[in-house]
mmCIF file of C-alpha atoms and ligand atoms in Angstrom:
data_model
loop_
_atom_site.group_PDB
_atom_site.id
_atom_site.type_symbol
_atom_site.label_atom_id
_atom_site.label_comp_id
_atom_site.label_asym_id
_atom_site.label_seq_id
_atom_site.Cartn_x
_atom_site.Cartn_y
_atom_site.Cartn_z
ATOM 1 C CA MET U 16 -2.149 8.235 -3.815
ATOM 2 C CA LEU U 17 0.313 5.712 -5.749
ATOM 3 C CA ALA U 18 -1.228 5.620 -9.189
ATOM 4 C CA ASN U 19 0.932 7.537 -11.443
ATOM 5 C CA LYS U 20 3.748 8.324 -8.900
ATOM 6 C CA THR U 21 7.319 7.887 -9.441
ATOM 7 C CA ILE U 22 8.762 5.943 -6.523
ATOM 8 C CA VAL U 23 12.383 5.577 -6.403
ATOM 9 C CA LEU U 24 13.052 2.466 -4.470
ATOM 10 C CA GLY U 25 16.645 2.123 -2.935
ATOM 11 C CA ILE U 26 17.758 -1.134 -1.733
ATOM 12 C CA THR U 27 21.062 -1.689 0.407
ATOM 13 C CA GLY U 28 22.615 -4.663 1.460
ATOM 14 C CA SER U 29 20.825 -6.091 4.160
ATOM 15 C CA ILE U 30 19.416 -9.736 4.436
ATOM 16 C CA ALA U 31 16.072 -8.180 3.988
ATOM 17 C CA ALA U 32 16.636 -6.999 0.659
ATOM 18 C CA TYR U 33 14.467 -9.756 -0.718
ATOM 19 C CA LYS U 34 11.544 -8.225 0.839
ATOM 20 C CA ALA U 35 12.186 -5.054 -1.278
ATOM 21 C CA ALA U 36 10.820 -7.228 -4.029
ATOM 22 C CA ASP U 37 7.437 -7.433 -2.347
ATOM 23 C CA ILE U 38 7.503 -3.716 -2.013
ATOM 24 C CA ALA U 39 8.269 -3.169 -5.609
ATOM 25 C CA SER U 40 5.406 -5.515 -6.648
ATOM 26 C CA LYS U 41 2.829 -4.064 -4.493
ATOM 27 C CA LEU U 42 3.971 -0.594 -5.524
ATOM 28 C CA THR U 43 3.863 -1.354 -9.274
ATOM 29 C CA ARG U 44 0.509 -3.221 -9.000
ATOM 30 C CA ALA U 45 -1.041 -0.092 -7.072
ATOM 31 C CA GLY U 46 0.086 1.907 -10.537
ATOM 32 C CA ALA U 47 3.224 3.482 -9.340
ATOM 33 C CA SER U 48 6.297 3.656 -11.568
ATOM 34 C CA VAL U 49 9.095 2.194 -9.684
ATOM 35 C CA GLU U 50 12.738 3.118 -10.511
ATOM 36 C CA VAL U 51 15.041 0.803 -8.436
ATOM 37 C CA VAL U 52 18.438 1.911 -7.209
ATOM 38 C CA MET U 53 20.551 -1.088 -5.685
ATOM 39 C CA THR U 54 23.891 -0.529 -3.902
ATOM 40 C CA ASP U 55 26.546 -2.991 -4.766
ATOM 41 C CA SER U 56 25.992 -5.045 -1.513
ATOM 42 C CA ALA U 57 22.237 -5.163 -2.378
ATOM 43 C CA THR U 58 22.920 -7.019 -5.649
ATOM 44 C CA ARG U 59 24.777 -9.866 -3.577
ATOM 45 C CA PHE U 60 21.382 -10.456 -1.836
ATOM 46 C CA VAL U 61 19.009 -10.214 -4.640
ATOM 47 C CA ALA U 62 19.268 -10.027 -8.331
ATOM 48 C CA PRO U 63 18.884 -6.780 -10.093
ATOM 49 C CA LEU U 64 16.959 -8.962 -12.972
ATOM 50 C CA THR U 65 14.444 -9.941 -10.223
ATOM 51 C CA LEU U 66 13.575 -6.076 -9.637
ATOM 52 C CA ARG U 67 13.422 -5.143 -13.361
ATOM 53 C CA SER U 68 11.124 -7.977 -13.997
ATOM 54 C CA ILE U 69 8.875 -7.087 -11.463
ATOM 55 C CA THR U 70 9.008 -3.276 -12.188
ATOM 56 C CA GLY U 71 9.447 -3.398 -15.915
ATOM 57 C CA ARG U 72 11.916 -0.682 -15.544
ATOM 58 C CA PRO U 73 15.587 -0.944 -15.913
ATOM 59 C CA VAL U 74 17.452 -1.072 -12.579
ATOM 60 C CA VAL U 75 20.438 1.111 -11.620
ATOM 61 C CA THR U 76 23.331 -0.412 -9.810
ATOM 62 C CA ASP U 77 26.233 1.756 -10.947
ATOM 63 C CA MET U 78 26.654 5.304 -11.696
ATOM 64 C CA PHE U 79 29.056 4.839 -14.527
ATOM 65 C CA GLU U 80 27.376 2.008 -16.296
ATOM 66 C CA LEU U 81 25.374 3.524 -19.155
ATOM 67 C CA ALA U 82 22.832 0.540 -19.154
ATOM 68 C CA SER U 83 19.874 2.900 -17.829
ATOM 69 C CA GLU U 84 18.710 5.967 -18.898
ATOM 70 C CA PHE U 85 19.300 7.443 -15.423
ATOM 71 C CA SER U 86 22.952 6.528 -15.332
ATOM 72 C CA ILE U 87 23.790 8.984 -17.758
ATOM 73 C CA GLU U 88 22.670 11.839 -15.735
ATOM 74 C CA HIS U 89 23.125 10.943 -12.142
ATOM 75 C CA ILE U 90 20.734 13.352 -10.675
ATOM 76 C CA ALA U 91 17.924 12.498 -13.307
ATOM 77 C CA LEU U 92 16.022 10.164 -10.739
ATOM 78 C CA ALA U 93 16.550 12.633 -7.991
ATOM 79 C CA GLU U 94 14.440 15.343 -10.038
ATOM 80 C CA VAL U 95 11.821 12.941 -11.259
ATOM 81 C CA ALA U 96 11.041 11.180 -7.971
ATOM 82 C CA ASP U 97 7.773 11.892 -5.931
ATOM 83 C CA VAL U 98 9.218 10.142 -3.035
ATOM 84 C CA VAL U 99 12.510 8.126 -2.040
ATOM 85 C CA VAL U 100 11.924 5.010 -0.219
ATOM 86 C CA ILE U 101 15.179 3.138 1.013
ATOM 87 C CA ALA U 102 13.908 -0.317 2.226
ATOM 88 C CA PRO U 103 16.001 -2.083 3.605
ATOM 89 C CA ALA U 104 18.208 0.669 5.072
ATOM 90 C CA THR U 105 21.576 -0.422 6.397
ATOM 91 C CA ALA U 106 23.708 1.451 9.093
ATOM 92 C CA ASN U 107 26.233 2.296 6.370
ATOM 93 C CA ILE U 108 23.666 4.149 4.201
ATOM 94 C CA ILE U 109 22.076 5.858 7.223
ATOM 95 C CA ALA U 110 25.700 7.038 8.275
ATOM 96 C CA LYS U 111 26.642 8.206 4.808
ATOM 97 C CA LEU U 112 23.467 10.228 4.364
ATOM 98 C CA SER U 113 23.863 11.524 7.784
ATOM 99 C CA THR U 114 26.839 13.159 6.748
ATOM 100 C CA GLY U 115 26.235 14.132 3.037
ATOM 101 C CA ILE U 116 28.483 11.370 1.444
ATOM 102 C CA ALA U 117 27.331 10.683 -2.181
ATOM 103 C CA ASP U 118 29.964 7.926 -3.293
ATOM 104 C CA ASP U 119 27.326 5.731 -5.093
ATOM 105 C CA MET U 120 24.072 6.369 -7.242
ATOM 106 C CA LEU U 121 21.618 5.812 -4.267
ATOM 107 C CA ALA U 122 23.629 8.307 -1.874
ATOM 108 C CA CYS U 123 23.688 10.773 -4.850
ATOM 109 C CA THR U 124 20.084 10.680 -5.417
ATOM 110 C CA VAL U 125 19.156 11.121 -1.985
ATOM 111 C CA LEU U 126 21.520 14.119 -1.480
ATOM 112 C CA ALA U 127 20.172 15.411 -4.970
ATOM 113 C CA THR U 128 16.480 15.151 -4.374
ATOM 114 C CA LYS U 129 13.897 17.784 -3.141
ATOM 115 C CA ALA U 130 11.300 14.794 -2.671
ATOM 116 C CA PRO U 131 10.253 13.415 0.617
ATOM 117 C CA ILE U 132 12.609 10.511 1.817
ATOM 118 C CA ILE U 133 11.664 7.390 3.925
ATOM 119 C CA LEU U 134 14.145 4.958 5.503
ATOM 120 C CA ALA U 135 13.089 1.453 6.713
ATOM 121 C CA PRO U 136 16.153 0.572 8.527
ATOM 122 C CA ALA U 137 17.248 -3.165 8.961
ATOM 123 C CA MET U 138 20.269 -4.588 10.470
ATOM 124 C CA ASN U 139 21.831 -6.354 13.642
ATOM 125 C CA VAL U 140 20.473 -5.464 16.981
ATOM 126 C CA ASN U 141 23.616 -4.149 18.269
ATOM 127 C CA MET U 142 24.201 -2.028 15.228
ATOM 128 C CA PHE U 143 20.791 -0.436 15.449
ATOM 129 C CA GLU U 144 21.187 0.329 19.107
ATOM 130 C CA ASN U 145 24.579 1.607 18.675
ATOM 131 C CA PRO U 146 24.707 5.391 19.579
ATOM 132 C CA ILE U 147 26.276 6.063 16.432
ATOM 133 C CA THR U 148 23.448 4.653 14.213
ATOM 134 C CA GLN U 149 20.735 6.212 16.778
ATOM 135 C CA GLU U 150 22.362 9.676 16.434
ATOM 136 C CA ASN U 151 22.315 9.421 12.613
ATOM 137 C CA LEU U 152 18.848 8.530 12.648
ATOM 138 C CA SER U 153 17.898 11.556 15.050
ATOM 139 C CA LYS U 154 19.951 13.672 12.685
ATOM 140 C CA LEU U 155 18.230 12.707 9.498
ATOM 141 C CA LYS U 156 14.582 12.730 11.358
ATOM 142 C CA ALA U 157 15.264 16.307 12.365
ATOM 143 C CA ARG U 158 16.230 16.983 8.683
ATOM 144 C CA GLY U 159 12.648 15.750 7.606
ATOM 145 C CA PHE U 160 13.274 12.170 6.818
ATOM 146 C CA THR U 161 10.415 9.732 7.727
ATOM 147 C CA ILE U 162 11.990 6.556 9.432
ATOM 148 C CA VAL U 163 9.722 3.344 9.347
ATOM 149 C CA ASP U 164 10.920 1.892 12.688
ATOM 150 C CA PRO U 165 12.276 -1.675 12.646
ATOM 151 C CA ALA U 166 10.442 -4.026 14.580
ATOM 152 C CA CYS U 167 11.504 -6.707 17.133
ATOM 153 C CA GLY U 168 11.809 -10.189 16.160
ATOM 154 C CA ARG U 169 14.457 -12.986 15.146
ATOM 155 C CA LEU U 170 17.311 -11.450 13.299
ATOM 156 C CA ALA U 171 19.697 -13.224 10.689
ATOM 157 C CA SER U 172 22.284 -13.379 13.422
ATOM 158 C CA GLY U 173 19.899 -15.611 15.214
ATOM 159 C CA LYS U 174 19.582 -13.132 17.931
ATOM 160 C CA ILE U 175 15.981 -11.859 18.992
ATOM 161 C CA GLY U 176 16.174 -8.188 19.005
ATOM 162 C CA LEU U 177 15.101 -4.776 17.266
ATOM 163 C CA GLY U 178 16.395 -4.582 13.771
ATOM 164 C CA ARG U 179 13.878 -6.460 11.619
ATOM 165 C CA LEU U 180 12.649 -4.581 8.459
ATOM 166 C CA ALA U 181 9.207 -3.106 9.369
ATOM 167 C CA GLU U 182 6.206 -5.154 7.723
ATOM 168 C CA VAL U 183 5.986 -4.536 4.139
ATOM 169 C CA ASP U 184 2.541 -3.178 4.626
ATOM 170 C CA GLU U 185 3.520 -0.765 6.982
ATOM 171 C CA ILE U 186 6.309 0.687 4.753
ATOM 172 C CA ILE U 187 3.600 0.895 1.857
ATOM 173 C CA ALA U 188 1.067 2.801 4.445
ATOM 174 C CA THR U 189 3.969 5.127 5.192
ATOM 175 C CA ILE U 190 4.556 6.001 1.573
ATOM 176 C CA ASN U 191 0.984 6.526 1.113
ATOM 177 C CA GLN U 192 0.912 8.594 4.021
ATOM 178 C CA VAL U 193 3.771 11.046 3.017
ATOM 179 C CA LEU U 194 2.408 11.332 -0.650
ATOM 180 C CA GLY U 195 -0.763 12.308 1.145
ATOM 181 C CA ARG U 196 0.563 15.175 2.645
ATOM 182 C CA SER U 197 -0.154 17.248 -0.378
ATOM 183 C CA GLY U 198 -3.585 15.490 -0.520
ATOM 184 C CA ASP U 199 -6.828 17.294 -0.475
ATOM 185 C CA ILE U 200 -7.446 16.821 3.412
ATOM 186 C CA ALA U 201 -4.031 17.540 4.438
ATOM 187 C CA GLY U 202 -3.752 18.951 8.107
ATOM 188 C CA LYS U 203 -7.355 18.397 8.687
ATOM 189 C CA ARG U 204 -8.073 16.600 12.005
ATOM 190 C CA ILE U 205 -10.511 13.538 11.674
ATOM 191 C CA VAL U 206 -12.038 11.349 14.309
ATOM 192 C CA VAL U 207 -13.181 8.245 13.330
ATOM 193 C CA THR U 208 -15.004 5.367 15.035
ATOM 194 C CA ALA U 209 -14.785 1.694 14.205
ATOM 195 C CA GLY U 210 -15.927 -1.787 15.195
ATOM 196 C CA GLY U 211 -18.502 -3.031 17.387
ATOM 197 C CA THR U 212 -18.880 -2.197 21.055
ATOM 198 C CA GLN U 213 -19.025 -4.987 23.692
ATOM 199 C CA GLU U 214 -21.308 -4.432 26.731
ATOM 200 C CA PRO U 215 -20.128 -6.718 29.569
ATOM 201 C CA ILE U 216 -22.572 -9.009 31.372
ATOM 202 C CA ASP U 217 -20.215 -10.580 33.680
ATOM 203 C CA PRO U 218 -16.214 -10.855 33.673
ATOM 204 C CA VAL U 219 -16.462 -13.462 30.857
ATOM 205 C CA ARG U 220 -19.457 -12.459 28.784
ATOM 206 C CA HIS U 221 -20.621 -9.387 26.702
ATOM 207 C CA ILE U 222 -23.263 -8.178 24.493
ATOM 208 C CA GLY U 223 -21.731 -7.577 20.971
ATOM 209 C CA ASN U 224 -22.546 -7.365 17.372
ATOM 210 C CA ARG U 225 -21.372 -8.454 14.004
ATOM 211 C CA SER U 226 -19.390 -5.384 13.075
ATOM 212 C CA SER U 227 -16.146 -6.306 11.696
ATOM 213 C CA GLY U 228 -14.596 -2.672 11.833
ATOM 214 C CA LYS U 229 -13.602 -2.912 8.164
ATOM 215 C CA MET U 230 -15.540 0.144 7.116
ATOM 216 C CA GLY U 231 -14.193 2.558 9.812
ATOM 217 C CA TYR U 232 -10.632 1.285 9.176
ATOM 218 C CA ALA U 233 -11.094 1.940 5.654
ATOM 219 C CA VAL U 234 -12.259 5.562 6.213
ATOM 220 C CA ALA U 235 -9.196 6.063 8.741
ATOM 221 C CA GLU U 236 -6.766 4.764 6.087
ATOM 222 C CA ALA U 237 -8.254 6.694 3.450
ATOM 223 C CA ALA U 238 -8.354 9.840 5.195
ATOM 224 C CA ARG U 239 -4.586 9.315 6.380
ATOM 225 C CA ASP U 240 -3.724 8.837 2.648
ATOM 226 C CA ARG U 241 -5.236 11.918 1.814
ATOM 227 C CA GLY U 242 -3.265 13.940 4.103
ATOM 228 C CA ALA U 243 -5.665 14.181 7.352
ATOM 229 C CA VAL U 244 -4.370 13.725 10.947
ATOM 230 C CA VAL U 245 -6.452 10.775 11.986
ATOM 231 C CA LEU U 246 -7.482 9.478 15.316
ATOM 232 C CA LEU U 247 -9.168 6.159 15.226
ATOM 233 C CA ILE U 248 -11.210 5.341 18.169
ATOM 234 C CA THR U 249 -11.838 1.651 17.926
ATOM 235 C CA ALA U 250 -13.772 -1.126 19.487
ATOM 236 C CA PRO U 251 -12.329 -4.454 19.531
ATOM 237 C CA THR U 252 -11.737 -6.062 15.864
ATOM 238 C CA SER U 253 -9.384 -8.546 14.537
ATOM 239 C CA LEU U 254 -7.921 -5.906 12.095
ATOM 240 C CA PRO U 255 -4.500 -5.017 12.295
ATOM 241 C CA GLN U 256 -3.479 -1.606 13.784
ATOM 242 C CA PRO U 257 -3.207 0.658 10.526
ATOM 243 C CA ALA U 258 0.384 2.426 10.142
ATOM 244 C CA GLY U 259 0.408 6.244 10.723
ATOM 245 C CA ILE U 260 -2.730 6.660 12.463
ATOM 246 C CA GLU U 261 -3.184 7.310 16.329
ATOM 247 C CA VAL U 262 -5.347 4.584 17.783
ATOM 248 C CA VAL U 263 -7.539 4.676 20.898
ATOM 249 C CA ARG U 264 -8.732 1.169 22.129
ATOM 250 C CA VAL U 265 -12.334 1.148 23.860
ATOM 251 C CA ARG U 266 -14.661 -1.522 24.659
ATOM 252 C CA THR U 267 -18.106 -0.211 25.540
ATOM 253 C CA ALA U 268 -20.431 2.620 24.373
ATOM 254 C CA ALA U 269 -19.962 4.406 27.340
ATOM 255 C CA GLY U 270 -15.857 4.184 26.931
ATOM 256 C CA MET U 271 -16.417 5.247 23.376
ATOM 257 C CA LYS U 272 -18.422 8.166 24.419
ATOM 258 C CA GLU U 273 -15.676 9.474 26.742
ATOM 259 C CA ALA U 274 -12.845 8.973 23.966
ATOM 260 C CA VAL U 275 -14.932 10.781 21.319
ATOM 261 C CA ALA U 276 -15.936 13.732 23.611
ATOM 262 C CA GLU U 277 -12.294 14.395 24.481
ATOM 263 C CA ALA U 278 -11.185 13.813 20.737
ATOM 264 C CA VAL U 279 -13.504 16.127 18.998
ATOM 265 C CA ALA U 280 -12.613 19.122 21.079
ATOM 266 C CA GLN U 281 -9.627 19.601 18.506
ATOM 267 C CA ALA U 282 -11.324 17.909 15.417
ATOM 268 C CA ASP U 283 -12.612 19.177 12.042
ATOM 269 C CA VAL U 284 -14.541 16.243 11.407
ATOM 270 C CA LEU U 285 -16.365 13.065 13.188
ATOM 271 C CA ILE U 286 -16.982 10.011 11.347
ATOM 272 C CA MET U 287 -18.925 7.508 13.396
ATOM 273 C CA ALA U 288 -18.632 4.386 11.932
ATOM 274 C CA ALA U 289 -18.890 2.244 14.812
ATOM 275 C CA ALA U 290 -21.642 -0.118 15.527
ATOM 276 C CA VAL U 291 -22.411 1.013 18.973
ATOM 277 C CA ALA U 292 -24.544 -1.110 21.140
ATOM 278 C CA ASP U 293 -27.955 0.538 22.055
ATOM 279 C CA TYR U 294 -28.310 -1.314 25.287
ATOM 280 C CA GLN U 295 -26.023 -2.241 28.221
ATOM 281 C CA PRO U 296 -26.834 -4.572 30.986
ATOM 282 C CA GLN U 297 -28.123 -2.357 33.843
ATOM 283 C CA SER U 298 -25.471 -4.215 35.952
ATOM 284 C CA VAL U 299 -22.307 -6.058 35.502
ATOM 285 C CA ALA U 300 -22.127 -9.313 37.710
ATOM 286 C CA GLU U 301 -18.859 -9.251 39.374
ATOM 287 C CA ALA U 302 -18.409 -13.147 39.220
ATOM 288 C CA LYS U 303 -19.171 -15.504 36.418
ATOM 289 C CA ILE U 304 -23.163 -16.131 36.130
ATOM 290 C CA LYS U 305 -23.840 -19.891 36.912
ATOM 291 C CA LYS U 306 -26.188 -21.786 34.765
ATOM 292 C CA ASP U 307 -28.099 -23.070 37.821
ATOM 293 C CA SER U 308 -31.588 -21.424 37.106
ATOM 294 C CA PRO U 309 -33.571 -22.653 33.835
ATOM 295 C CA SER U 310 -33.931 -19.045 32.589
ATOM 296 C CA LEU U 311 -32.123 -15.919 32.973
ATOM 297 C CA THR U 312 -33.524 -12.350 32.461
ATOM 298 C CA LEU U 313 -31.112 -9.411 31.819
ATOM 299 C CA GLU U 314 -32.142 -5.760 32.455
ATOM 300 C CA LEU U 315 -30.817 -3.600 30.121
ATOM 301 C CA ILE U 316 -30.585 0.019 29.874
ATOM 302 C CA ARG U 317 -29.965 2.472 26.990
ATOM 303 C CA THR U 318 -26.269 3.337 26.054
ATOM 304 C CA PRO U 319 -25.653 7.026 25.485
ATOM 305 C CA ASP U 320 -26.172 8.276 21.695
ATOM 306 C CA ILE U 321 -22.581 9.450 21.176
ATOM 307 C CA LEU U 322 -23.499 11.205 17.907
ATOM 308 C CA ALA U 323 -26.604 12.834 19.332
ATOM 309 C CA GLU U 324 -24.636 13.884 22.677
ATOM 310 C CA VAL U 325 -21.390 14.995 21.590
ATOM 311 C CA LYS U 326 -21.486 18.695 20.574
ATOM 312 C CA GLY U 327 -19.080 21.008 18.764
ATOM 313 C CA ASN U 328 -18.253 22.782 15.592
ATOM 314 C CA PHE U 329 -17.185 19.930 13.459
ATOM 315 C CA ILE U 330 -18.634 17.887 10.461
ATOM 316 C CA ARG U 331 -20.745 15.197 11.655
ATOM 317 C CA VAL U 332 -20.850 11.885 9.638
ATOM 318 C CA GLY U 333 -22.871 8.963 10.839
ATOM 319 C CA PHE U 334 -23.869 5.530 9.527
ATOM 320 C CA ALA U 335 -27.301 4.175 9.326
ATOM 321 C CA ALA U 336 -27.508 0.436 8.926
ATOM 322 C CA GLU U 337 -30.945 -0.448 7.883
ATOM 323 C CA SER U 338 -33.159 -3.371 6.715
ATOM 324 C CA GLU U 339 -36.168 -1.518 5.448
ATOM 325 C CA ASP U 340 -37.245 1.972 4.335
ATOM 326 C CA ILE U 341 -33.574 2.721 4.074
ATOM 327 C CA VAL U 342 -33.732 6.437 2.803
ATOM 328 C CA ALA U 343 -36.578 7.626 4.895
ATOM 329 C CA ASN U 344 -35.010 5.957 8.021
ATOM 330 C CA ALA U 345 -31.641 7.526 7.374
ATOM 331 C CA LYS U 346 -32.850 10.822 6.760
ATOM 332 C CA GLN U 347 -34.740 10.840 10.085
ATOM 333 C CA LYS U 348 -31.616 9.843 11.669
ATOM 334 C CA LEU U 349 -29.784 12.786 10.016
ATOM 335 C CA GLU U 350 -32.088 15.166 11.466
ATOM 336 C CA LYS U 351 -32.301 13.640 14.895
ATOM 337 C CA LYS U 352 -28.595 13.630 15.157
ATOM 338 C CA GLN U 353 -28.049 16.828 13.559
ATOM 339 C CA LEU U 354 -25.748 15.309 10.746
ATOM 340 C CA ASP U 355 -24.118 16.707 7.897
ATOM 341 C CA ILE U 356 -23.927 13.560 6.069
ATOM 342 C CA ILE U 357 -25.387 9.992 6.771
ATOM 343 C CA VAL U 358 -24.191 6.829 4.897
ATOM 344 C CA ALA U 359 -27.211 4.250 4.875
ATOM 345 C CA ASN U 360 -26.922 0.841 3.751
ATOM 346 C CA ASP U 361 -29.024 -2.343 3.329
ATOM 347 C CA ILE U 362 -27.646 -4.795 5.941
ATOM 348 C CA THR U 363 -29.891 -7.641 4.367
ATOM 349 C CA ASP U 364 -27.790 -7.313 1.121
ATOM 350 C CA ALA U 365 -25.078 -10.121 1.283
ATOM 351 C CA ASP U 366 -22.475 -7.996 -0.430
ATOM 352 C CA SER U 367 -22.792 -4.993 2.010
ATOM 353 C CA GLY U 368 -22.637 -4.213 5.645
ATOM 354 C CA PHE U 369 -21.147 -6.490 8.206
ATOM 355 C CA GLY U 370 -17.896 -8.356 7.530
ATOM 356 C CA ALA U 371 -18.055 -7.926 3.832
ATOM 357 C CA ASP U 372 -15.039 -6.300 1.954
ATOM 358 C CA THR U 373 -17.711 -4.183 -0.129
ATOM 359 C CA ASN U 374 -20.455 -2.010 0.488
ATOM 360 C CA LYS U 375 -23.402 -0.589 -1.243
ATOM 361 C CA VAL U 376 -24.378 2.405 0.328
ATOM 362 C CA ILE U 377 -26.546 5.717 -0.247
ATOM 363 C CA LEU U 378 -25.000 8.985 0.853
ATOM 364 C CA ILE U 379 -27.445 11.520 2.141
ATOM 365 C CA SER U 380 -26.296 15.172 2.844
ATOM 366 C CA ARG U 381 -28.143 17.979 4.924
ATOM 367 C CA ASP U 382 -29.149 19.772 1.849
ATOM 368 C CA GLY U 383 -31.161 16.915 0.857
ATOM 369 C CA LYS U 384 -28.649 15.664 -1.998
ATOM 370 C CA VAL U 385 -29.172 11.671 -2.146
ATOM 371 C CA GLU U 386 -26.599 9.678 -3.991
ATOM 372 C CA THR U 387 -27.066 5.744 -4.526
ATOM 373 C CA LEU U 388 -23.473 4.408 -5.149
ATOM 374 C CA PRO U 389 -22.810 1.044 -6.719
ATOM 375 C CA LEU U 390 -21.402 -1.936 -4.980
ATOM 376 C CA LEU U 391 -17.790 -0.645 -4.141
ATOM 377 C CA SER U 392 -14.892 -1.778 -2.063
ATOM 378 C CA LYS U 393 -15.102 -0.302 1.495
ATOM 379 C CA ARG U 394 -12.096 1.861 0.499
ATOM 380 C CA GLU U 395 -13.619 3.219 -2.419
ATOM 381 C CA VAL U 396 -16.774 3.832 -0.286
ATOM 382 C CA ALA U 397 -14.472 5.697 2.217
ATOM 383 C CA ASP U 398 -13.196 8.106 -0.589
ATOM 384 C CA LYS U 399 -16.626 8.756 -1.811
ATOM 385 C CA ILE U 400 -17.600 9.744 1.863
ATOM 386 C CA LEU U 401 -14.299 11.725 2.017
ATOM 387 C CA ASP U 402 -15.210 13.584 -1.297
ATOM 388 C CA ARG U 403 -18.374 14.945 0.330
ATOM 389 C CA VAL U 404 -16.316 15.976 3.479
ATOM 390 C CA VAL U 405 -13.976 17.848 1.435
ATOM 391 C CA GLY U 406 -16.703 19.711 -0.191
ATOM 392 C CA LEU U 407 -18.257 20.536 3.283
ATOM 393 C CA LEU U 408 -14.808 21.620 4.727
ATOM 394 C CA ALA U 409 -14.469 23.802 1.780
ATOM 395 C CA LYS U 410 -17.853 25.398 2.250
ATOM 396 C CA LYS U 411 -17.079 26.099 5.761
ATOM 397 C CA ALA U 412 -13.508 27.811 4.965
HETATM 398 O O1 C5P M 30 -29.493 5.113 15.696
HETATM 399 P P1 C5P M 30 -28.503 4.477 14.983
HETATM 400 O O2 C5P M 30 -27.681 3.314 16.011
HETATM 401 O O3 C5P M 30 -29.138 3.487 13.841
HETATM 402 O O4 C5P M 30 -27.506 5.278 14.349
HETATM 403 C C1 C5P M 30 -26.325 4.784 13.836
HETATM 404 C C2 C5P M 30 -25.168 6.075 13.853
HETATM 405 O O5 C5P M 30 -25.199 6.710 15.197
HETATM 406 C C3 C5P M 30 -23.810 5.488 13.682
HETATM 407 O O6 C5P M 30 -23.021 6.334 12.894
HETATM 408 C C4 C5P M 30 -23.282 5.120 15.040
HETATM 409 O O7 C5P M 30 -22.135 5.151 15.209
HETATM 410 C C5 C5P M 30 -23.974 6.037 15.857
HETATM 411 N N1 C5P M 30 -24.542 5.730 17.131
HETATM 412 C C6 C5P M 30 -23.843 6.612 18.227
HETATM 413 N N2 C5P M 30 -24.211 6.140 19.533
HETATM 414 C C7 C5P M 30 -25.102 5.047 19.669
HETATM 415 C C8 C5P M 30 -25.664 4.467 18.756
HETATM 416 C C9 C5P M 30 -25.165 4.722 17.446
HETATM 417 O O8 C5P M 30 -23.166 7.519 18.079
HETATM 418 N N3 C5P M 30 -25.562 4.718 20.944
#
């Protein structure tokens, strides 16, 4: 979403201003053109030259200084922006924007732009919690501004409280999400499952598998960035919670089935990237099983086959982790589970499958179309899957 987009990055006078350099750097590396506008007090915290060096673009600090092409026409940036992001946003800029004051270049740009606006507040906890600031934020939210809520943590004052600038990755994810509102899956409801289920044996042990959850999370993030309303149903993983995505946490296959069955009632698409256990212990021991006997036999029973059992009028995408006869086995699964698309991968390949950041998959559609993709990042694979989903959604419409 970021490539070739013009992002106006407003920086105001908070100690967190230095983090804006990281935001500018990540956006620039993702291919965006980043136009930085700094308030006077922001320049006390971080040098404009830093931002200029990172973005390769002139930095606007003064409405009346003619150093930048944008200073001449004070609303030029407002017109070229695909999105305006203010990070960090102080109580002062929030108050100014909520009343329409336009006494500096940043406030002018926000007032004049038709682009979506994102604010990432950062300030002292008392300033943030002050009803005046809260009212101003509510007012801006009601006007369509997107607020990336601050986090709780240690503030510059030494106090612990709400007011720390949100994580840079969360701010970037929000920018992607806002830009994605005009994406090719805008407004569609997509349910994605991820991670490996855990089937308890006793209170401390379970049967698990090696799924990292990375493929499912990549699908969820790609769908979010293309405008979808995403619900991620995840078995335990060590991955951070993705921004802008509703997450339901489950543990077992049975728990996942329940969550999926409830979610698909409103869904346009179900993408089952989770590695669901095929068997679960017949009964779960109430107390920790002792190692008194030389051997232990566990009676296992089949888990529900979620994809095969959950019915409804939505597009169904499944995965097939195979170690032999990949295409033939995947085609069989596509038939058996009545899928629209199956994503098959060879789990014996070191670059593919469990835990890797890359994946080499074969996409097979119900109409028999087989496409072998090269080794790609999981995010790129996710976008390829979604390209096919978009085609199916269009056909359905
Ligand atoms: O049959 P197999 O486990 O190989 O099928 C894999 C596909 O089926 C995956 O999309 C997986 O998420 C889904 N699955 C399921 N319920 C199960 C097992 C797998 O929905 N119990």
